Each structure stands twice: as structure tokens, then as C-alpha cells.
């Protein structure tokens, strides 16, 4: 017979509201899995109309692998695209979700058992934190980029407020001076921020203002990777009175993300292959693809290259051979593998044959490479990627050729790409530092589990 005086153990019930794009969905899945595997009940809120196929496929796999996670489909209102200053499908989807914020409380109010905590993706913070205030729950923000980017994010509204539009036509010409040890140069800013009327800029400012109202920021980074930035944020050296930054990284990949493996890779010697990928939503011009392909050939290293021809996978119809050319395929026969499918990136990065990663520096890619101890050649293409590239370079995890600029700018020539790849693969210091950070990444994982067990 059970003891009537025995109290039931407290089980936190956490709702996670994710946004759009694999760079946001993936860390939300990983956080949800981490919580669900550590005695929390999780409700996961998604919008089932996604921009890309990769998103809808991964949502299905995630939900079927975790039947214990409660799934809530958030139906959003259609957005009039002429009402916003952007055509990027992901930016539009963030805005669509943001404008439906008032519909979330009614969806979550009846949760059983009642919710104890909300976690909202940073792209949605400024509309959802106020809109869910009536639920009277602590609202944490999930920040899926670097702590250095979070410093800019937190400070940017102050920088804008200090600006008198009549006196200084170019507010960014000297960069954003955050404190005596941190200035973000103008050329590193996400390009849409340079136009204050751009949808991305208005969201960025509104979301940045909101973080002060949140219960805390869960950030996919770790002490061993971004010691200084985390300290500055938490010691009030960026913005005074910020809620606590809680490093929850490196968020560990879930089993459902695992792919079938690549027999070609299994047959290559240790540390001999360069892995090349620019993430889930960056396409390159055909001209740049040609230079990159020739650069890989001239590097002398074997390569595994994921090509992307269109921003959204549904539109990516041409075959690999049409994109890279028949001549290249012939030349690359014994040298590399070129694919145009979704790959298991963590599976590749953790393969012993992979010795270097040419990356756009989407933050998830950087954290995954850090977790697997793989040095990087940073080639930022847009968004927060130059700031992330700076983290890679300053942490000694690889090199960044700043003069290459953003993707879509001046053409980077094959010869130079080949030279930099050789530098990446030869430099022992990168390998040593990457191994060191990998060890710290594994220790950080243990700390996160301890934190959650104490009750977040
Ligand atoms: N990714 C993957 N396979 C692919 C392309 C991307 O697993 O073929 C994953 C990658 O491991 C990362 C995420 O998708 O977790 C991309 O996020 P990131 O922040 O690196 O860049 P984004 O795609 O947002 O630009
Ligand atoms: C995704 C993206 C471009 C981009 C960023 C992305 C960031 C991250 C910081 O995550 O810069 C950020 C926080 C809130 C916000 C916008 C950006 O509203 O495609 O630059």
C-alpha cells in the first residue's frame, strides 16, 4: 500500500517554441531531447507548414523517435508579403510565426500537467515573451548562435538608440563599440542590419530589447569555446542587468539524426579528407562553385563536398553533374565524393578520415566541429557567420581569410582556395587546439546534465 504522506517527485514541464530553418530546429530538438532524457516532461511546439523539406522530414523523425514528447501544432496566420521589407523565405516565416503570437497562450493554457517553464527561440522573443505573460511562467530564450553574436544582439538596441539620424548618416562607420575590449567592425555585421528598415533589422532590434525581460538565455556554446564572451555577458560588461547566460552547449546530436554512413569515407586514411559544406540554406553561384571545385582539386587532398544550388531544398532540382560540370566529375573520380543530398554532418565530422572542414560558420556547424575536434577553414557567407568565424580564428581552431568577404561578393579563385585548404590540413597547431577544445566540449556536456538535474 502506498504511503499517503509520500509527496510525488516534482517533474518540470517545459514547452519549447522553435522557429524556422534547420539552424534553429536542430538545437531545439537537441535541447528537447536533453530535457526529456533528464526527468523533464517536454511539450514541443512547431508550425507544420515549413519552408524546406529538411525541416518537415526532421520534425517527423524527431517526433516519432520521442513519443514521450508532447507535440503541439501551432497554426499560424498567413502573412501579407508586401507588408514587409524582405523576400527571404526564412525571414518571412519568422515574421509569420511572430505575428501569430497571440494564438499561443490559448493553445498552451490547457496543458496537462500544467507547464512550469517556456523556452522560446530568439527569433520570436519580442512577440512571444509578452504574448505569453498571462501564462505566468518563467520564459527562457534559446540562443542558437555564439556568445559573441549574443553580445552584439544584446547591445545593438543601445547602439541604435544613441544614434541621432540627422548628425551621423553612417552610424556604423567605426563599427559597434560595445566596450573597451570589444568592437564589432562594420564589415562583420549581418548585411541586412545596415538597412534599419529591413525586416531582419527590425526583428533583431525588437528581440534584442526583449531579452532583458526573460528568465535567462540558454545558449548553445560552452566555457572552453567562448570563455571571454560568456564572462563579459554574465559580468554586466555588455549590457547591465542582463538575465543569466546559461551555456547548454555543445547540444548533443540525437540518434535520429544518424545517417547510413558513407562507404567511400570508410576507405580513406585517417585525417586525409576535407569535408566541405555551407549548411542548410546557403547556395553559391555556379562561378564560385567552379572555383571551389578546382580549388579542391589543386589542394591535393581528398574531399567530401556537399553542393547546394538553391537556398530552399525544394527548388534544388539540377543534378550534381549539371552543377559542377561533367569535366569536374571526371577529374574528381579518384579524389573525392560530391553529393547534393542531406548528409549526417556530425557522423562525417566524427569520422576518423576527416581532417578538416571548410565551413560557412553557421553556429551549429562550428559547435559540431568543436565537439568532434575538427579544424576549420572559415568561409562566412552571410548573417552572423563572420562573427562566428572570428570565434573560430581567435580560439585557434582554424583560419579565416577575411579578405574573401561575404559569399556572392568578389570571386575567390581556385588557386587561393587550394592554398588555404593545404594550410588548414597541414597546421599541427589547429589539430592540437581542436583536440583540446573537444575534450572541454565533452566535459561541458556533463555539466549541463548536472544543471538540469538541479532543476534549471
Ligand atoms: N546539416 C546536416 N546535413 C546537411 C546540411 C546541414 O546535418 O546536409 C546540419 C548541420 O549539421 C547543422 C545544421 O544542419 O546542425 C545547419 O546549421 P548551421 O547553423 O550550421 O547553418 P545554417 O544551415 O543555419 O546556415
Ligand atoms: C540566422 C540567420 C541570419 C543571422 C542569424 C541567424 C543571427 C543570429 C542572431 O540566427 O544573426 C539573431 C538573433 C535574433 C534575431 C536575428 C538574429 O532576430 O539566417 O544573422
Short mmCIF file of C-alpha atoms and ligand atoms in Angstrom, two decimals:
data_model
loop_
_atom_site.label_atom_id
_atom_site.label_comp_id
_atom_site.label_asym_id
_atom_site.label_seq_id
_atom_site.Cartn_x
_atom_site.Cartn_y
_atom_site.Cartn_z
CA UNK A 1 0.00 0.00 0.00
CA UNK A 2 1.37 3.43 -0.83
CA UNK A 3 2.14 5.91 1.92
CA UNK A 4 -0.41 8.78 1.73
CA UNK A 5 2.18 11.19 3.17
CA UNK A 6 4.66 10.48 0.38
CA UNK A 7 4.96 13.52 -1.92
CA UNK A 8 5.22 12.97 -5.65
CA UNK A 9 8.57 14.00 -7.16
CA UNK A 10 8.42 17.37 -8.94
CA UNK A 11 8.60 16.92 -12.70
CA UNK A 12 9.24 20.15 -14.66
CA UNK A 13 7.02 20.52 -17.73
CA UNK A 14 8.80 22.64 -20.32
CA UNK A 15 7.29 23.94 -23.56
CA UNK A 16 9.77 24.68 -26.35
CA UNK A 17 8.73 27.02 -29.13
CA UNK A 18 11.05 26.65 -32.08
CA UNK A 19 11.27 28.85 -35.19
CA UNK A 20 12.21 28.12 -38.77
CA UNK A 21 15.33 26.81 -40.55
CA UNK A 22 17.44 23.78 -39.66
CA UNK A 23 19.89 26.02 -37.80
CA UNK A 24 17.09 26.73 -35.31
CA UNK A 25 15.17 23.43 -35.37
CA UNK A 26 18.21 21.22 -34.76
CA UNK A 27 19.34 22.85 -31.49
CA UNK A 28 15.68 22.91 -30.31
CA UNK A 29 15.37 19.15 -30.93
CA UNK A 30 18.64 18.53 -29.13
CA UNK A 31 17.60 20.64 -26.15
CA UNK A 32 14.20 18.91 -26.02
CA UNK A 33 15.92 15.50 -26.07
CA UNK A 34 18.34 16.54 -23.35
CA UNK A 35 15.49 17.69 -21.12
CA UNK A 36 13.30 14.65 -21.87
CA UNK A 37 16.22 12.34 -21.06
CA UNK A 38 16.78 14.13 -17.76
CA UNK A 39 13.46 13.75 -15.99
CA UNK A 40 11.57 16.64 -17.62
CA UNK A 41 8.27 16.48 -19.44
CA UNK A 42 8.53 18.34 -22.75
CA UNK A 43 5.88 19.90 -24.98
CA UNK A 44 7.33 20.77 -28.39
CA UNK A 45 5.57 23.44 -30.44
CA UNK A 46 6.13 23.53 -34.20
CA UNK A 47 4.50 25.06 -37.22
CA UNK A 48 3.92 22.19 -39.60
CA UNK A 49 3.96 24.32 -42.73
CA UNK A 50 7.73 24.55 -43.14
CA UNK A 51 9.90 26.35 -45.65
CA UNK A 52 12.12 23.37 -46.52
CA UNK A 53 11.75 19.62 -46.87
CA UNK A 54 14.67 19.11 -44.48
CA UNK A 55 12.58 20.79 -41.77
CA UNK A 56 9.43 18.72 -42.28
CA UNK A 57 11.46 15.49 -42.52
CA UNK A 58 13.35 16.23 -39.33
CA UNK A 59 10.22 17.23 -37.39
CA UNK A 60 8.61 13.88 -38.31
CA UNK A 61 11.72 11.89 -37.36
CA UNK A 62 12.12 13.80 -34.10
CA UNK A 63 8.50 13.34 -33.00
CA UNK A 64 8.39 9.66 -33.91
CA UNK A 65 11.65 8.97 -32.04
CA UNK A 66 10.38 10.69 -28.89
CA UNK A 67 6.80 9.51 -28.31
CA UNK A 68 7.08 10.77 -24.71
CA UNK A 69 7.40 14.36 -26.02
CA UNK A 70 4.04 16.08 -26.41
CA UNK A 71 3.69 17.62 -29.86
CA UNK A 72 1.64 20.78 -30.43
CA UNK A 73 0.97 22.07 -33.92
CA UNK A 74 0.87 25.85 -33.91
CA UNK A 75 -1.34 27.06 -36.74
CA UNK A 76 -0.15 30.46 -37.93
CA UNK A 77 -2.00 33.21 -39.79
CA UNK A 78 -0.93 33.95 -43.37
CA UNK A 79 1.37 36.94 -43.83
CA UNK A 80 0.94 39.59 -46.48
CA UNK A 81 4.45 39.54 -48.05
CA UNK A 82 4.04 43.10 -49.34
CA UNK A 83 3.81 44.32 -45.72
CA UNK A 84 7.48 43.52 -45.01
CA UNK A 85 10.86 44.58 -46.38
CA UNK A 86 12.41 41.21 -47.33
CA UNK A 87 11.84 38.28 -49.66
CA UNK A 88 13.95 35.70 -47.81
CA UNK A 89 11.57 32.77 -47.16
CA UNK A 90 13.07 32.07 -43.71
CA UNK A 91 12.83 35.70 -42.58
CA UNK A 92 9.21 35.73 -43.80
CA UNK A 93 8.44 32.55 -41.88
CA UNK A 94 9.87 34.03 -38.66
CA UNK A 95 7.63 37.06 -39.17
CA UNK A 96 4.62 34.86 -39.90
CA UNK A 97 5.10 33.00 -36.62
CA UNK A 98 5.82 36.23 -34.72
CA UNK A 99 2.56 37.83 -35.88
CA UNK A 100 0.58 34.82 -34.63
CA UNK A 101 1.97 35.12 -31.09
CA UNK A 102 -1.41 35.88 -29.55
CA UNK A 103 -2.60 32.38 -30.52
CA UNK A 104 -0.06 30.52 -28.40
CA UNK A 105 -1.38 31.14 -24.86
CA UNK A 106 -4.79 29.61 -25.63
CA UNK A 107 -3.01 26.56 -27.10
CA UNK A 108 -0.80 26.06 -24.06
CA UNK A 109 -3.13 27.15 -21.24
CA UNK A 110 -4.82 23.72 -21.08
CA UNK A 111 -1.55 21.75 -20.86
CA UNK A 112 -1.75 18.85 -18.51
CA UNK A 113 0.07 18.60 -16.21
CA UNK A 114 0.39 22.40 -16.19
CA UNK A 115 3.52 23.90 -17.74
CA UNK A 116 6.30 25.10 -15.45
CA UNK A 117 8.62 26.79 -17.99
CA UNK A 118 8.62 28.17 -21.53
CA UNK A 119 11.61 28.22 -23.88
CA UNK A 120 11.34 30.49 -26.92
CA UNK A 121 13.70 30.69 -29.91
CA UNK A 122 15.43 34.10 -30.03
CA UNK A 123 13.90 34.98 -33.41
CA UNK A 124 10.48 35.02 -31.77
CA UNK A 125 11.30 36.55 -28.38
CA UNK A 126 9.88 40.05 -28.76
CA UNK A 127 6.42 38.91 -29.72
CA UNK A 128 6.10 35.73 -27.67
CA UNK A 129 7.57 36.79 -24.33
CA UNK A 130 4.87 39.50 -23.88
CA UNK A 131 2.13 37.41 -25.54
CA UNK A 132 2.63 34.54 -23.11
CA UNK A 133 2.90 36.75 -19.98
CA UNK A 134 -0.63 35.70 -18.97
CA UNK A 135 0.61 32.12 -18.50
CA UNK A 136 2.79 33.49 -15.64
CA UNK A 137 5.69 31.16 -16.44
CA UNK A 138 9.42 31.84 -16.50
CA UNK A 139 10.32 32.35 -20.17
CA UNK A 140 13.82 31.35 -21.21
CA UNK A 141 15.26 32.27 -24.60
CA UNK A 142 17.14 29.70 -26.64
CA UNK A 143 20.01 31.49 -28.38
CA UNK A 144 21.31 29.31 -31.23
CA UNK A 145 24.31 31.44 -32.21
CA UNK A 146 27.60 32.30 -30.49
CA UNK A 147 28.02 34.20 -27.22
CA UNK A 148 29.93 36.79 -29.24
CA UNK A 149 26.91 37.24 -31.50
CA UNK A 150 24.73 37.40 -28.39
CA UNK A 151 26.86 40.30 -27.18
CA UNK A 152 26.07 42.22 -30.36
CA UNK A 153 22.42 41.17 -30.13
CA UNK A 154 22.11 42.44 -26.54
CA UNK A 155 23.99 45.70 -27.20
CA UNK A 156 22.62 46.66 -30.63
CA UNK A 157 19.42 48.39 -29.42
CA UNK A 158 21.59 50.68 -27.24
CA UNK A 159 23.85 51.46 -30.21
CA UNK A 160 20.84 52.36 -32.34
CA UNK A 161 19.24 54.46 -29.59
CA UNK A 162 22.42 56.54 -29.21
CA UNK A 163 22.27 57.50 -32.85
CA UNK A 164 20.98 60.86 -33.95
CA UNK A 165 19.89 60.30 -37.55
CA UNK A 166 20.45 63.93 -38.59
CA UNK A 167 24.03 64.15 -37.46
CA UNK A 168 25.54 60.81 -38.37
CA UNK A 169 24.41 59.38 -41.68
CA UNK A 170 26.63 56.30 -41.29
CA UNK A 171 26.25 55.10 -37.72
CA UNK A 172 28.30 52.00 -38.37
CA UNK A 173 31.39 53.53 -39.97
CA UNK A 174 33.51 52.96 -36.83
CA UNK A 175 31.87 49.63 -36.10
CA UNK A 176 29.84 48.90 -32.98
CA UNK A 177 31.91 49.80 -29.94
CA UNK A 178 30.50 47.60 -27.17
CA UNK A 179 33.23 48.08 -24.55
CA UNK A 180 36.97 48.72 -24.42
CA UNK A 181 37.80 45.18 -25.36
CA UNK A 182 35.04 44.57 -27.90
CA UNK A 183 34.28 46.45 -31.11
CA UNK A 184 32.45 44.71 -33.94
CA UNK A 185 33.69 46.12 -37.28
CA UNK A 186 31.06 47.26 -39.75
CA UNK A 187 32.16 44.63 -42.25
CA UNK A 188 31.30 41.82 -39.77
CA UNK A 189 27.69 42.90 -39.20
CA UNK A 190 24.97 40.73 -40.75
CA UNK A 191 24.43 42.70 -44.01
CA UNK A 192 20.66 43.30 -43.53
CA UNK A 193 21.44 45.19 -40.29
CA UNK A 194 22.91 48.01 -42.37
CA UNK A 195 19.40 48.91 -43.52
CA UNK A 196 17.34 49.80 -40.41
CA UNK A 197 14.08 49.30 -42.35
CA UNK A 198 14.96 45.72 -43.35
CA UNK A 199 12.70 43.09 -41.76
CA UNK A 200 15.71 41.31 -40.26
CA UNK A 201 16.94 44.57 -38.66
CA UNK A 202 13.57 45.44 -37.13
CA UNK A 203 13.25 41.91 -35.69
CA UNK A 204 16.84 41.97 -34.42
CA UNK A 205 16.31 45.24 -32.52
CA UNK A 206 12.93 44.22 -31.09
CA UNK A 207 14.20 40.80 -30.00
CA UNK A 208 17.36 42.31 -28.55
CA UNK A 209 15.34 44.72 -26.40
CA UNK A 210 13.22 41.87 -25.11
CA UNK A 211 15.95 39.66 -23.69
CA UNK A 212 16.16 41.75 -20.55
CA UNK A 213 12.62 40.59 -19.68
CA UNK A 214 13.41 36.90 -20.00
CA UNK A 215 14.22 34.50 -17.17
CA UNK A 216 17.55 33.50 -18.72
CA UNK A 217 19.31 32.79 -22.00
CA UNK A 218 20.10 29.20 -22.86
CA UNK A 219 22.98 29.40 -25.29
CA UNK A 220 24.50 26.64 -27.41
CA UNK A 221 28.10 27.29 -26.50
CA UNK A 222 30.48 26.31 -23.70
CA UNK A 223 33.15 27.82 -21.49
CA UNK A 224 36.01 26.10 -23.28
CA UNK A 225 34.98 27.66 -26.57
CA UNK A 226 33.89 31.17 -25.58
CA UNK A 227 35.25 31.87 -22.11
CA UNK A 228 35.64 35.62 -22.51
CA UNK A 229 32.31 36.35 -24.19
CA UNK A 230 30.39 34.36 -21.58
CA UNK A 231 32.19 36.14 -18.77
CA UNK A 232 31.57 39.61 -20.26
CA UNK A 233 27.89 38.87 -20.73
CA UNK A 234 27.45 37.47 -17.22
CA UNK A 235 29.52 40.18 -15.50
CA UNK A 236 27.49 43.06 -16.93
CA UNK A 237 30.24 44.20 -19.29
CA UNK A 238 27.98 44.12 -22.37
CA UNK A 239 24.65 45.38 -21.04
CA UNK A 240 23.93 45.84 -17.33
CA UNK A 241 21.12 43.79 -15.84
CA UNK A 242 21.01 41.05 -18.48
CA UNK A 243 19.46 37.80 -17.32
CA UNK A 244 21.85 34.91 -16.75
CA UNK A 245 23.51 33.33 -19.79
CA UNK A 246 23.37 29.58 -19.29
CA UNK A 247 25.74 27.76 -21.64
CA UNK A 248 23.99 24.49 -22.60
CA UNK A 249 26.38 23.55 -25.39
CA UNK A 250 27.54 21.66 -27.16
CA UNK A 251 23.97 20.38 -27.56
CA UNK A 252 24.46 16.71 -28.37
CA UNK A 253 23.10 15.23 -31.62
CA UNK A 254 20.11 12.89 -31.31
CA UNK A 255 20.16 9.31 -32.56
CA UNK A 256 17.54 10.05 -35.22
CA UNK A 257 19.99 12.42 -36.94
CA UNK A 258 22.31 9.50 -37.72
CA UNK A 259 22.67 8.65 -41.41
CA UNK A 260 23.57 5.42 -43.15
CA UNK A 261 27.29 6.08 -43.34
CA UNK A 262 29.45 6.58 -46.41
CA UNK A 263 31.47 3.55 -47.54
CA UNK A 264 33.72 5.87 -49.58
CA UNK A 265 34.76 7.66 -46.38
CA UNK A 266 35.42 4.37 -44.58
CA UNK A 267 38.07 3.55 -47.21
CA UNK A 268 40.12 6.73 -46.70
CA UNK A 269 43.14 7.03 -44.38
CA UNK A 270 42.85 8.92 -41.08
CA UNK A 271 42.81 12.73 -41.26
CA UNK A 272 43.10 12.69 -45.05
CA UNK A 273 39.74 14.13 -46.17
CA UNK A 274 38.47 17.72 -46.31
CA UNK A 275 34.73 18.00 -45.65
CA UNK A 276 33.10 20.94 -47.44
CA UNK A 277 29.61 22.20 -46.63
CA UNK A 278 27.87 25.54 -46.33
CA UNK A 279 24.94 24.44 -44.23
CA UNK A 280 21.27 24.08 -44.96
CA UNK A 281 20.36 27.38 -46.62
CA UNK A 282 23.37 28.84 -48.43
CA UNK A 283 23.75 28.40 -52.16
CA UNK A 284 26.78 29.50 -54.16
CA UNK A 285 26.94 30.96 -57.64
CA UNK A 286 27.90 28.50 -60.37
CA UNK A 287 31.07 30.54 -61.00
CA UNK A 288 32.13 30.23 -57.35
CA UNK A 289 31.24 26.54 -57.33
CA UNK A 290 33.59 26.07 -60.30
CA UNK A 291 36.46 27.84 -58.49
CA UNK A 292 35.80 25.86 -55.31
CA UNK A 293 35.83 22.58 -57.23
CA UNK A 294 39.14 23.44 -58.90
CA UNK A 295 40.49 24.64 -55.56
CA UNK A 296 39.70 21.26 -54.05
CA UNK A 297 41.48 19.52 -56.93
CA UNK A 298 44.58 21.72 -56.64
CA UNK A 299 44.72 21.28 -52.84
CA UNK A 300 45.93 17.73 -53.37
CA UNK A 301 43.65 16.45 -50.61
CA UNK A 302 40.72 14.08 -50.90
CA UNK A 303 37.37 15.76 -50.32
CA UNK A 304 33.75 15.17 -49.44
CA UNK A 305 31.77 18.08 -50.84
CA UNK A 306 28.08 18.82 -50.31
CA UNK A 307 26.92 21.18 -53.05
CA UNK A 308 23.83 23.37 -52.80
CA UNK A 309 22.46 25.20 -55.78
CA UNK A 310 19.37 26.84 -54.23
CA UNK A 311 18.59 28.35 -50.83
CA UNK A 312 15.49 26.15 -50.33
CA UNK A 313 15.92 22.40 -50.96
CA UNK A 314 12.51 22.07 -52.68
CA UNK A 315 13.82 24.29 -55.51
CA UNK A 316 17.14 22.45 -55.84
CA UNK A 317 16.33 20.40 -58.93
CA UNK A 318 19.50 20.18 -61.03
CA UNK A 319 21.71 17.13 -60.59
CA UNK A 320 25.28 17.27 -59.23
CA UNK A 321 26.78 16.79 -62.67
CA UNK A 322 24.83 19.75 -64.12
CA UNK A 323 26.04 21.92 -61.27
CA UNK A 324 29.73 21.05 -61.07
CA UNK A 325 30.13 20.00 -64.71
CA UNK A 326 30.99 16.69 -66.38
CA UNK A 327 34.66 17.60 -66.71
CA UNK A 328 34.98 18.13 -62.97
CA UNK A 329 33.28 14.81 -62.19
CA UNK A 330 35.83 13.07 -64.44
CA UNK A 331 38.79 14.81 -62.80
CA UNK A 332 37.45 14.20 -59.31
CA UNK A 333 36.88 10.45 -59.82
CA UNK A 334 39.67 9.22 -57.57
CA UNK A 335 39.91 12.33 -55.45
CA UNK A 336 36.60 13.00 -53.89
CA UNK A 337 32.92 12.50 -53.42
CA UNK A 338 30.44 15.20 -54.43
CA UNK A 339 26.87 14.88 -53.17
CA UNK A 340 23.76 17.02 -53.23
CA UNK A 341 21.71 15.39 -50.50
CA UNK A 342 21.15 15.92 -46.81
CA UNK A 343 24.10 14.29 -45.04
CA UNK A 344 24.68 13.27 -41.42
CA UNK A 345 27.12 16.10 -40.69
CA UNK A 346 28.05 15.00 -37.18
CA UNK A 347 28.59 11.45 -38.46
CA UNK A 348 31.01 12.87 -41.05
CA UNK A 349 32.79 15.24 -38.67
CA UNK A 350 33.32 12.43 -36.16
CA UNK A 351 34.72 10.07 -38.82
CA UNK A 352 38.44 9.48 -38.37
CA UNK A 353 39.13 10.04 -42.08
CA UNK A 354 38.03 13.70 -41.82
CA UNK A 355 40.87 16.08 -41.02
CA UNK A 356 39.43 19.50 -41.89
CA UNK A 357 36.15 21.30 -42.51
CA UNK A 358 35.54 24.12 -45.00
CA UNK A 359 32.51 25.79 -43.41
CA UNK A 360 30.31 28.87 -43.75
CA UNK A 361 30.39 29.08 -39.93
CA UNK A 362 26.72 28.65 -39.23
CA UNK A 363 26.96 28.35 -35.45
CA UNK A 364 25.69 24.76 -35.30
CA UNK A 365 28.41 23.72 -37.73
CA UNK A 366 31.09 25.43 -35.64
CA UNK A 367 29.89 23.79 -32.41
CA UNK A 368 29.66 20.38 -34.10
CA UNK A 369 33.22 20.70 -35.46
CA UNK A 370 34.41 21.77 -31.99
CA UNK A 371 32.65 18.75 -30.46
CA UNK A 372 34.35 16.44 -32.96
CA UNK A 373 37.77 18.14 -32.75
CA UNK A 374 37.95 19.08 -36.45
CA UNK A 375 39.87 22.24 -37.51
CA UNK A 376 38.03 24.68 -39.77
CA UNK A 377 38.64 26.91 -42.76
CA UNK A 378 36.04 29.61 -42.14
CA UNK A 379 34.38 31.00 -45.23
CA UNK A 380 31.42 33.07 -43.97
CA UNK A 381 28.67 33.71 -46.49
CA UNK A 382 26.20 35.93 -44.60
CA UNK A 383 24.35 36.63 -41.34
CA UNK A 384 26.22 36.07 -38.07
CA UNK A 385 28.90 33.98 -39.81
CA UNK A 386 31.77 36.49 -39.78
CA UNK A 387 31.37 36.94 -36.03
CA UNK A 388 31.38 33.15 -35.65
CA UNK A 389 34.42 32.92 -37.96
CA UNK A 390 36.20 35.32 -35.63
CA UNK A 391 35.43 32.97 -32.72
CA UNK A 392 36.95 30.06 -34.69
CA UNK A 393 40.08 32.00 -35.57
CA UNK A 394 40.65 33.60 -32.18
CA UNK A 395 40.15 30.27 -30.37
CA UNK A 396 42.88 28.74 -32.56
CA UNK A 397 40.52 26.26 -34.21
CA UNK A 398 41.37 27.20 -37.76
CA UNK A 399 41.79 30.03 -40.19
CA UNK A 400 39.61 32.73 -41.69
CA UNK A 401 40.68 34.66 -44.79
CA UNK A 402 38.88 37.91 -44.06
CA UNK A 403 39.70 39.36 -47.47
CA UNK A 404 37.43 36.74 -49.10
CA UNK A 405 34.47 38.84 -47.92
CA UNK A 406 30.89 37.57 -47.99
CA UNK A 407 29.66 34.89 -50.39
CA UNK A 408 28.31 36.49 -53.55
CA UNK A 409 30.93 39.24 -53.44
CA UNK A 410 34.17 39.07 -55.37
CA UNK A 411 35.03 35.66 -56.83
CA UNK A 412 37.55 33.72 -54.72
CA UNK A 413 39.94 31.97 -57.08
CA UNK A 414 40.73 28.24 -57.12
CA UNK A 415 44.46 28.72 -56.54
CA UNK A 416 43.87 30.62 -53.30
CA UNK A 417 41.26 28.15 -52.06
CA UNK A 418 43.69 25.28 -52.69
CA UNK A 419 46.47 27.06 -50.79
CA UNK A 420 44.28 27.74 -47.76
CA UNK A 421 43.00 24.17 -47.68
CA UNK A 422 46.60 22.94 -47.59
CA UNK A 423 47.31 25.35 -44.74
CA UNK A 424 44.29 24.02 -42.87
CA UNK A 425 45.27 20.38 -43.29
CA UNK A 426 48.98 20.81 -42.56
CA UNK A 427 48.91 23.03 -39.49
CA UNK A 428 49.50 20.85 -36.41
CA UNK A 429 48.59 23.68 -34.04
CA UNK A 430 44.97 23.63 -35.24
CA UNK A 431 44.78 19.88 -34.64
CA UNK A 432 46.21 20.20 -31.12
CA UNK A 433 43.86 23.05 -30.20
CA UNK A 434 40.86 21.27 -31.73
CA UNK A 435 41.65 18.14 -29.68
CA UNK A 436 41.91 20.30 -26.57
CA UNK A 437 38.54 22.00 -27.21
CA UNK A 438 36.97 18.62 -27.98
CA UNK A 439 37.93 17.43 -24.51
CA UNK A 440 36.42 20.57 -22.96
CA UNK A 441 33.27 20.05 -25.03
CA UNK A 442 32.81 16.57 -23.59
CA UNK A 443 33.27 17.84 -20.05
CA UNK A 444 30.80 20.68 -20.66
CA UNK A 445 28.19 18.09 -21.60
CA UNK A 446 28.46 16.51 -18.19
CA UNK A 447 27.97 19.92 -16.55
CA UNK A 448 24.77 20.55 -18.49
CA UNK A 449 23.24 17.32 -17.29
CA UNK A 450 24.11 18.25 -13.71
CA UNK A 451 22.50 21.69 -14.16
CA UNK A 452 19.23 20.21 -15.43
CA UNK A 453 19.12 17.65 -12.67
CA UNK A 454 19.30 20.51 -10.19
CA UNK A 455 16.14 21.99 -11.79
CA UNK A 456 17.28 24.51 -14.49
N1 LIG B 1 23.18 19.81 -41.67
C1 LIG B 1 23.25 18.44 -41.85
N2 LIG B 1 23.34 17.96 -43.10
C2 LIG B 1 23.38 18.74 -44.19
C3 LIG B 1 23.35 20.15 -44.01
C4 LIG B 1 23.25 20.64 -42.73
O1 LIG B 1 23.22 17.68 -40.87
O2 LIG B 1 23.46 18.22 -45.31
C5 LIG B 1 23.01 20.33 -40.30
C6 LIG B 1 24.29 20.78 -39.64
O3 LIG B 1 24.93 19.68 -39.03
C7 LIG B 1 23.78 21.81 -38.65
C8 LIG B 1 22.58 22.41 -39.35
O4 LIG B 1 22.16 21.47 -40.33
O5 LIG B 1 23.36 21.18 -37.46
C9 LIG B 1 22.89 23.72 -40.05
O6 LIG B 1 23.02 24.74 -39.13
P1 LIG B 1 24.15 25.82 -39.21
O7 LIG B 1 23.93 26.73 -38.05
O8 LIG B 1 25.49 25.21 -39.30
O9 LIG B 1 23.91 26.58 -40.57
P2 LIG B 1 22.59 27.09 -41.38
O10 LIG B 1 22.13 25.94 -42.18
O11 LIG B 1 21.61 27.56 -40.37
O12 LIG B 1 23.14 28.19 -42.21
C1 LIG B 2 20.08 33.18 -38.74
C2 LIG B 2 20.26 33.83 -39.94
C3 LIG B 2 20.99 35.01 -40.01
C4 LIG B 2 21.52 35.57 -38.86
C5 LIG B 2 21.31 34.93 -37.61
C6 LIG B 2 20.60 33.72 -37.57
C7 LIG B 2 21.88 35.61 -36.41
C8 LIG B 2 21.61 35.14 -35.02
C9 LIG B 2 21.27 36.28 -34.07
O1 LIG B 2 20.42 33.05 -36.45
O2 LIG B 2 22.50 36.63 -36.57
C10 LIG B 2 19.88 36.84 -34.23
C11 LIG B 2 19.02 36.92 -33.14
C12 LIG B 2 17.74 37.46 -33.26
C13 LIG B 2 17.31 37.95 -34.50
C14 LIG B 2 18.14 37.88 -35.58
C15 LIG B 2 19.45 37.31 -35.45
O3 LIG B 2 16.07 38.47 -34.61
O4 LIG B 2 19.74 33.34 -41.05
O5 LIG B 2 22.23 36.70 -38.92
#
